[in-house]
Structures are given as C-alpha cells and as structure tokens.
mmCIF file of C-alpha atoms and ligand atoms in Angstrom:
data_model
loop_
_atom_site.group_PDB
_atom_site.id
_atom_site.type_symbol
_atom_site.label_atom_id
_atom_site.label_comp_id
_atom_site.label_asym_id
_atom_site.label_seq_id
_atom_site.Cartn_x
_atom_site.Cartn_y
_atom_site.Cartn_z
ATOM 1 C CA MET A 230 51.138 271.583 -168.288
ATOM 2 C CA LYS A 231 48.213 273.116 -166.261
ATOM 3 C CA ASN A 232 44.869 274.098 -167.791
ATOM 4 C CA PHE A 233 42.190 276.199 -166.020
ATOM 5 C CA VAL A 234 38.675 277.198 -166.733
ATOM 6 C CA LEU A 235 37.548 280.578 -165.587
ATOM 7 C CA PHE A 236 33.793 280.261 -164.943
ATOM 8 C CA GLY A 237 30.935 282.660 -163.906
ATOM 9 C CA LYS A 238 27.836 284.420 -164.993
ATOM 10 C CA PRO A 239 27.947 287.077 -167.704
ATOM 11 C CA GLY A 240 29.869 290.147 -166.451
ATOM 12 C CA SER A 241 31.403 288.356 -163.427
ATOM 13 C CA GLY A 242 34.875 289.444 -164.471
ATOM 14 C CA LYS A 243 36.182 286.481 -166.329
ATOM 15 C CA GLY A 244 37.836 288.479 -169.095
ATOM 16 C CA THR A 245 39.142 291.058 -166.605
ATOM 17 C CA GLN A 246 40.778 288.519 -164.402
ATOM 18 C CA ALA A 247 41.995 286.192 -167.239
ATOM 19 C CA LYS A 248 44.475 288.963 -168.318
ATOM 20 C CA HIS A 249 46.162 288.948 -164.872
ATOM 21 C CA LEU A 250 46.154 285.161 -164.521
ATOM 22 C CA SER A 251 47.498 284.496 -168.001
ATOM 23 C CA GLU A 252 50.302 286.939 -167.509
ATOM 24 C CA LYS A 253 51.389 285.713 -164.051
ATOM 25 C CA TYR A 254 51.166 281.910 -164.833
ATOM 26 C CA GLU A 255 52.138 282.194 -168.523
ATOM 27 C CA LEU A 256 48.999 280.591 -169.668
ATOM 28 C CA TYR A 257 47.596 280.972 -173.152
ATOM 29 C CA HIS A 258 44.321 282.843 -172.772
ATOM 30 C CA ILE A 259 41.391 281.646 -174.932
ATOM 31 C CA SER A 260 38.236 283.721 -174.650
ATOM 32 C CA THR A 261 35.446 282.466 -176.944
ATOM 33 C CA GLY A 262 33.689 285.798 -176.580
ATOM 34 C CA ASP A 263 36.808 287.690 -177.731
ATOM 35 C CA LEU A 264 37.258 285.231 -180.670
ATOM 36 C CA PHE A 265 33.654 285.787 -181.768
ATOM 37 C CA ARG A 266 34.027 289.566 -181.429
ATOM 38 C CA LYS A 267 37.190 289.416 -183.529
ATOM 39 C CA ASN A 268 35.344 287.516 -186.194
ATOM 40 C CA ILE A 269 32.422 290.041 -186.099
ATOM 41 C CA SER A 270 34.769 292.995 -186.491
ATOM 42 C CA GLN A 271 36.439 291.256 -189.536
ATOM 43 C CA ASN A 272 32.916 290.433 -191.013
ATOM 44 C CA THR A 273 33.818 286.769 -191.468
ATOM 45 C CA LYS A 274 31.093 284.100 -192.022
ATOM 46 C CA LEU A 275 31.617 282.844 -188.501
ATOM 47 C CA GLY A 276 31.298 286.406 -187.206
ATOM 48 C CA LEU A 277 28.027 286.968 -189.012
ATOM 49 C CA LEU A 278 26.595 283.738 -187.605
ATOM 50 C CA ALA A 279 27.824 284.442 -184.056
ATOM 51 C CA LYS A 280 26.485 287.991 -184.114
ATOM 52 C CA SER A 281 22.936 286.817 -184.833
ATOM 53 C CA TYR A 282 23.009 284.983 -181.538
ATOM 54 C CA MET A 283 25.152 287.274 -179.438
ATOM 55 C CA ASP A 284 23.199 290.455 -180.163
ATOM 56 C CA LYS A 285 20.111 288.876 -178.579
ATOM 57 C CA GLY A 286 22.022 287.588 -175.491
ATOM 58 C CA GLY A 287 21.859 283.926 -176.655
ATOM 59 C CA LEU A 288 24.681 281.321 -176.763
ATOM 60 C CA VAL A 289 26.260 280.567 -180.134
ATOM 61 C CA PRO A 290 25.597 276.974 -181.272
ATOM 62 C CA ASP A 291 27.921 274.327 -179.787
ATOM 63 C CA GLU A 292 29.197 272.877 -183.124
ATOM 64 C CA VAL A 293 30.469 276.300 -184.192
ATOM 65 C CA THR A 294 32.004 277.162 -180.829
ATOM 66 C CA ILE A 295 33.671 273.802 -180.349
ATOM 67 C CA LYS A 296 35.394 273.799 -183.779
ATOM 68 C CA MET A 297 36.732 277.236 -183.202
ATOM 69 C CA LEU A 298 38.024 276.229 -179.816
ATOM 70 C CA GLU A 299 39.760 273.100 -181.034
ATOM 71 C CA ASN A 300 41.475 275.108 -183.784
ATOM 72 C CA GLU A 301 42.716 277.641 -181.203
ATOM 73 C CA ILE A 302 44.239 274.887 -179.019
ATOM 74 C CA LYS A 303 45.829 273.183 -182.023
ATOM 75 C CA ASP A 304 47.377 276.519 -183.211
ATOM 76 C CA ASN A 305 48.916 277.086 -179.779
ATOM 77 C CA SER A 306 49.876 273.583 -178.697
ATOM 78 C CA LYS A 307 53.321 274.676 -177.513
ATOM 79 C CA SER A 308 51.878 276.825 -174.682
ATOM 80 C CA ARG A 309 52.736 276.246 -171.129
ATOM 81 C CA GLY A 310 49.052 275.787 -170.321
ATOM 82 C CA PHE A 311 45.649 277.181 -171.305
ATOM 83 C CA LEU A 312 43.246 279.479 -169.512
ATOM 84 C CA PHE A 313 39.745 278.964 -170.910
ATOM 85 C CA ASP A 314 37.560 282.021 -170.385
ATOM 86 C CA GLY A 315 33.870 281.675 -171.192
ATOM 87 C CA PHE A 316 34.319 278.058 -172.421
ATOM 88 C CA PRO A 317 32.776 275.673 -171.748
ATOM 89 C CA ARG A 318 29.303 277.076 -171.337
ATOM 90 C CA THR A 319 27.240 273.842 -172.014
ATOM 91 C CA ILE A 320 27.630 270.222 -170.984
ATOM 92 C CA ASP A 321 28.323 269.255 -174.615
ATOM 93 C CA GLN A 322 31.192 271.796 -174.753
ATOM 94 C CA ALA A 323 32.624 270.488 -171.447
ATOM 95 C CA ASP A 324 32.372 266.841 -172.600
ATOM 96 C CA THR A 325 33.967 267.591 -175.912
ATOM 97 C CA LEU A 326 36.715 269.595 -174.237
ATOM 98 C CA ASP A 327 37.504 266.809 -171.838
ATOM 99 C CA LYS A 328 37.580 264.229 -174.637
ATOM 100 C CA TYR A 329 39.718 266.435 -176.832
ATOM 101 C CA LEU A 330 42.274 267.277 -174.138
ATOM 102 C CA HIS A 331 42.383 263.631 -173.176
ATOM 103 C CA SER A 332 43.226 262.660 -176.832
ATOM 104 C CA ILE A 333 46.286 264.923 -176.594
ATOM 105 C CA ASN A 334 47.327 263.808 -173.099
ATOM 106 C CA MET A 335 46.012 266.846 -171.313
ATOM 107 C CA GLN A 336 43.239 267.679 -168.863
ATOM 108 C CA ILE A 337 41.448 270.482 -167.082
ATOM 109 C CA ASN A 338 43.189 270.875 -163.686
ATOM 110 C CA ALA A 339 40.645 273.251 -162.064
ATOM 111 C CA THR A 340 37.597 275.260 -162.811
ATOM 112 C CA ILE A 341 37.566 278.564 -160.955
ATOM 113 C CA ALA A 342 34.277 280.247 -160.555
ATOM 114 C CA LEU A 343 33.755 284.000 -159.894
ATOM 115 C CA GLU A 344 30.599 284.334 -157.711
ATOM 116 C CA VAL A 345 28.841 287.706 -158.033
ATOM 117 C CA ASP A 346 25.162 288.543 -157.464
ATOM 118 C CA GLU A 347 22.951 289.546 -160.331
ATOM 119 C CA LYS A 348 22.274 293.130 -159.043
ATOM 120 C CA GLU A 349 26.000 293.879 -159.157
ATOM 121 C CA LEU A 350 26.349 292.073 -162.564
ATOM 122 C CA ILE A 351 23.572 294.197 -164.142
ATOM 123 C CA SER A 352 25.157 297.358 -162.886
ATOM 124 C CA ARG A 353 28.656 296.305 -164.307
ATOM 125 C CA ILE A 354 27.232 295.350 -167.719
ATOM 126 C CA ILE A 355 25.113 298.477 -168.112
ATOM 127 C CA ASP A 356 28.143 300.541 -167.179
ATOM 128 C CA ARG A 357 30.303 298.859 -169.799
ATOM 129 C CA GLY A 358 27.464 299.195 -172.339
ATOM 130 C CA LYS A 359 27.875 302.994 -172.170
ATOM 131 C CA THR A 360 31.203 302.702 -174.016
ATOM 132 C CA SER A 361 31.560 299.130 -175.381
ATOM 133 C CA ASN A 362 29.271 299.401 -178.377
ATOM 134 C CA ARG A 363 28.216 295.816 -177.451
ATOM 135 C CA LEU A 364 24.533 295.309 -178.218
ATOM 136 C CA ASP A 365 24.256 292.540 -175.640
ATOM 137 C CA ASP A 366 25.347 295.057 -172.937
ATOM 138 C CA GLN A 367 22.826 297.821 -173.575
ATOM 139 C CA ASN A 368 19.410 296.451 -172.952
ATOM 140 C CA ILE A 369 18.126 294.995 -169.703
ATOM 141 C CA GLU A 370 16.000 292.355 -171.582
ATOM 142 C CA LYS A 371 19.136 291.100 -173.420
ATOM 143 C CA ILE A 372 21.116 291.024 -170.151
ATOM 144 C CA LYS A 373 18.369 289.040 -168.532
ATOM 145 C CA ASN A 374 18.325 286.638 -171.512
ATOM 146 C CA ARG A 375 22.062 286.094 -170.919
ATOM 147 C CA PHE A 376 21.355 285.196 -167.337
ATOM 148 C CA ASN A 377 18.506 282.833 -168.433
ATOM 149 C CA GLU A 378 20.854 281.118 -170.835
ATOM 150 C CA TYR A 379 23.418 280.740 -167.970
ATOM 151 C CA ASN A 380 20.742 279.324 -165.708
ATOM 152 C CA LYS A 381 19.339 276.911 -168.341
ATOM 153 C CA LYS A 382 22.553 275.727 -170.067
ATOM 154 C CA THR A 383 25.696 276.658 -168.134
ATOM 155 C CA SER A 384 24.916 276.377 -164.390
ATOM 156 C CA THR A 385 24.756 272.599 -164.803
ATOM 157 C CA LEU A 386 28.543 272.663 -165.264
ATOM 158 C CA ILE A 387 28.928 273.400 -161.471
ATOM 159 C CA LYS A 388 27.898 269.873 -160.765
ATOM 160 C CA TYR A 389 29.813 268.493 -163.697
ATOM 161 C CA TYR A 390 33.110 269.859 -162.287
ATOM 162 C CA LYS A 391 32.223 269.257 -158.610
ATOM 163 C CA ASP A 392 31.709 265.532 -159.517
ATOM 164 C CA GLN A 393 35.314 265.618 -160.819
ATOM 165 C CA ASN A 394 36.545 267.458 -157.657
ATOM 166 C CA LYS A 395 37.682 270.317 -159.876
ATOM 167 C CA PHE A 396 35.328 273.162 -158.917
ATOM 168 C CA PHE A 397 36.700 276.114 -156.884
ATOM 169 C CA PRO A 398 34.373 279.065 -156.138
ATOM 170 C CA VAL A 399 35.920 282.444 -155.420
ATOM 171 C CA ASN A 400 34.153 285.654 -154.120
ATOM 172 C CA GLY A 401 33.916 287.900 -157.090
ATOM 173 C CA HIS A 402 32.792 291.044 -155.222
ATOM 174 C CA GLY A 403 35.279 293.859 -154.414
ATOM 175 C CA SER A 404 37.960 295.739 -156.436
ATOM 176 C CA VAL A 405 39.669 294.061 -159.406
ATOM 177 C CA ASP A 406 42.937 293.957 -157.399
ATOM 178 C CA GLU A 407 41.273 292.231 -154.358
ATOM 179 C CA ILE A 408 39.792 289.537 -156.605
ATOM 180 C CA THR A 409 43.059 288.991 -158.484
ATOM 181 C CA LYS A 410 44.826 288.399 -155.165
ATOM 182 C CA ARG A 411 42.116 285.836 -154.122
ATOM 183 C CA LEU A 412 42.713 284.087 -157.425
ATOM 184 C CA PHE A 413 46.468 284.111 -157.142
ATOM 185 C CA ASP A 414 46.255 282.744 -153.577
ATOM 186 C CA LEU A 415 44.005 279.903 -154.773
ATOM 187 C CA ILE A 416 46.149 278.967 -157.707
ATOM 188 C CA ASP A 417 49.322 279.140 -155.500
ATOM 189 C CA SER A 418 47.664 276.754 -153.086
ATOM 190 C CA PHE A 419 47.494 274.075 -155.835
ATOM 191 C CA ASN A 420 50.465 271.887 -156.535
ATOM 192 C CA PRO A 421 53.369 273.962 -157.924
ATOM 193 C CA LEU A 422 52.826 274.960 -161.646
HETATM 194 P P1 B4P B 232 31.942 286.812 -172.987
HETATM 195 O O1 B4P B 232 32.735 287.549 -173.877
HETATM 196 O O2 B4P B 232 32.408 285.522 -172.388
HETATM 197 O O3 B4P B 232 31.564 287.888 -171.834
HETATM 198 P P2 B4P B 232 30.812 288.089 -170.525
HETATM 199 O O4 B4P B 232 30.172 286.853 -170.021
HETATM 200 O O5 B4P B 232 29.879 289.224 -170.807
HETATM 201 O O6 B4P B 232 31.766 288.740 -169.468
HETATM 202 P P3 B4P B 232 32.992 288.448 -168.464
HETATM 203 O O7 B4P B 232 32.624 287.494 -167.344
HETATM 204 O O8 B4P B 232 34.248 288.098 -169.263
HETATM 205 O O9 B4P B 232 33.111 289.844 -167.756
HETATM 206 P P4 B4P B 232 34.213 290.993 -167.913
HETATM 207 O O10 B4P B 232 35.520 290.729 -167.341
HETATM 208 O O11 B4P B 232 34.179 291.513 -169.317
HETATM 209 O O12 B4P B 232 30.490 286.369 -173.665
HETATM 210 C C1 B4P B 232 29.717 287.252 -174.545
HETATM 211 C C2 B4P B 232 28.798 286.420 -175.388
HETATM 212 O O13 B4P B 232 29.568 285.628 -176.358
HETATM 213 C C3 B4P B 232 27.902 285.405 -174.709
HETATM 214 O O14 B4P B 232 26.733 286.018 -174.190
HETATM 215 C C4 B4P B 232 27.642 284.391 -175.946
HETATM 216 O O15 B4P B 232 26.628 284.988 -176.831
HETATM 217 C C5 B4P B 232 28.932 284.358 -176.676
HETATM 218 N N1 B4P B 232 29.765 283.243 -176.230
HETATM 219 C C6 B4P B 232 31.012 283.342 -175.603
HETATM 220 N N2 B4P B 232 31.498 282.115 -175.288
HETATM 221 C C7 B4P B 232 30.626 281.206 -175.677
HETATM 222 C C8 B4P B 232 30.456 279.798 -175.706
HETATM 223 N N3 B4P B 232 31.456 279.110 -175.169
HETATM 224 N N4 B4P B 232 29.378 279.174 -176.158
HETATM 225 C C9 B4P B 232 28.390 279.890 -176.803
HETATM 226 N N5 B4P B 232 28.375 281.248 -176.838
HETATM 227 C C10 B4P B 232 29.512 281.909 -176.288
HETATM 228 O O16 B4P B 232 33.557 292.160 -166.988
HETATM 229 C C11 B4P B 232 32.360 292.776 -167.218
HETATM 230 C C12 B4P B 232 32.386 294.253 -166.811
HETATM 231 O O17 B4P B 232 32.558 294.364 -165.405
HETATM 232 C C13 B4P B 232 33.597 294.977 -167.450
HETATM 233 O O18 B4P B 232 33.146 296.271 -167.868
HETATM 234 C C14 B4P B 232 34.609 295.088 -166.326
HETATM 235 O O19 B4P B 232 35.448 296.261 -166.464
HETATM 236 C C15 B4P B 232 33.735 295.240 -165.120
HETATM 237 N N6 B4P B 232 34.389 294.612 -163.940
HETATM 238 C C16 B4P B 232 35.030 293.362 -163.961
HETATM 239 N N7 B4P B 232 35.431 293.130 -162.622
HETATM 240 C C17 B4P B 232 34.977 294.159 -161.872
HETATM 241 C C18 B4P B 232 35.014 294.461 -160.457
HETATM 242 N N8 B4P B 232 35.655 293.750 -159.595
HETATM 243 N N9 B4P B 232 34.357 295.621 -159.986
HETATM 244 C C19 B4P B 232 33.693 296.425 -160.888
HETATM 245 N N10 B4P B 232 33.632 296.143 -162.276
HETATM 246 C C20 B4P B 232 34.235 295.121 -162.701
#
C-alpha cells in the first residue's frame, strides 16, 4: 500500500491534481477541504464549526480535523492507498497522522509539493471566486490570511518531511495537463506501486 500527501499553498492545484492521481493510481482521495465543505452544505454541527474558521481564511482547529481524518481512513481501510489532499496542515496533524498510520502498519511514502508563486495563486483563487460561492475565495484580505496561516503553521512541514527524506517539490506552473504529467513522471520514478 502506498500513501501520498499532496502539499502546497492555497490554490496551488492540490484538489485539481488529486483527481487525476487518485484515478491513475487507484488511491482513495481524502480532501479535508472537501469534507468540511460537504459538512457545511449539510448544515452539520461540524460544518457550522468549520465554516466559522474557513470563511475568514483560517485553519479549522486540529482536534476537529484530526478526528474527521481518522474516521475517513477507518471507513476506507480496504483501499489500495490514500492520497491526502490538504492534510496535514500543521505539525500536530502530521505527527498524529504518522502515529496513526504506524499503529495500523502503514506510513506516508512521499509528500509531493506543488510550487506556485503567490501572484499566480491570487489570480487563480480570485478567478474561482467568481463562480465558487466560496467566501474564502472572494476577498483579497481573506486570501492573504490563508497565505499567512500557511506561512505560520503549514510551511514548517517542509522541513518535517525533508528530515524524513519524503519531500518532493514539483513545479506547479503551467497547464493542468503539463503539471499532471510532471506528477505522473515523479510517481512512476518511485518503486513500482
Ligand atoms: P482546501 O479545500 O484544501 O483548498 P485550497 O487550499 O484552496 O486549494 P487547492 O490547492 O486544492 O487548489 P485547487 O486545486 O482547488 O482548503 C480550504 C480551507 O479548508 C482552508 O483554508 C482551511 O480553512 C480548511 N482546511 C482544509 N484542510 C484543513 C486542515 N487539514 N486543517 C485545518 N483546516 C483545513 O485550485 C485552485 C484553483 O486554481 C481552481 O479554480 C483550479 O481550477 C485552478 N487551477 C488549478 N490548477 C491550475 C493551473 N495549472 N492553471 C490555472 N488554474 C489552475
């Protein structure tokens, strides 16, 4: 079983590329952002809580996010592997994920980071905001807050995974197809799945 983390700043294309990767390598795709948005659309208690953070561009608290993630892994334990999209986003989330996977004889095999500069990210997010109805996409201050959250809480994961020799950066500029090909080439260069 192989498990990958898709890593990158807000809007770097994690969700976009996760669809292609999970299809080709038959990985179960877990997007914490999508799970929160599903809960919001169903007006659950978790959704209401998540919304109060997401709408401002902040991260949802770790204890809530980690519990939801563990349940999702348990419910899909027969999968060929997992593709974690947007998780982990803090050192606590990464530590808990490592310990949890270890307890069920699994591990993260690679963290693949999409690298895109902030000017391009702002333009992608504002563009999506015209149709997405996502409040966190529509306002430059909220978008900047998402970058601040990334810089304060998430970017330290680069060292965390580098120290484990599991960090693989990929150029995230270009067309969706070009980036997908770069990701396929990288994953195919690992030991056979
Ligand atoms: P996420 O749902 O993870 O979303 P994201 O960071 O905005 O975007 P992603 O990188 O997936 O980009 P996408 O493919 O959509 O997070 C949203 C919020 O949820 C967070 O801010 C936080 O509040 C909360 N949250 C989620 N996980 C959490 C966690 N673990 N802990 C705490 N809180 C958590 O692409 C963006 C846009 O660019 C799209 O419109 C796409 O079409 C376009 N695009 C993609 N690739 C492109 C390309 N090559 N060229 C041009 N446009 C492209």
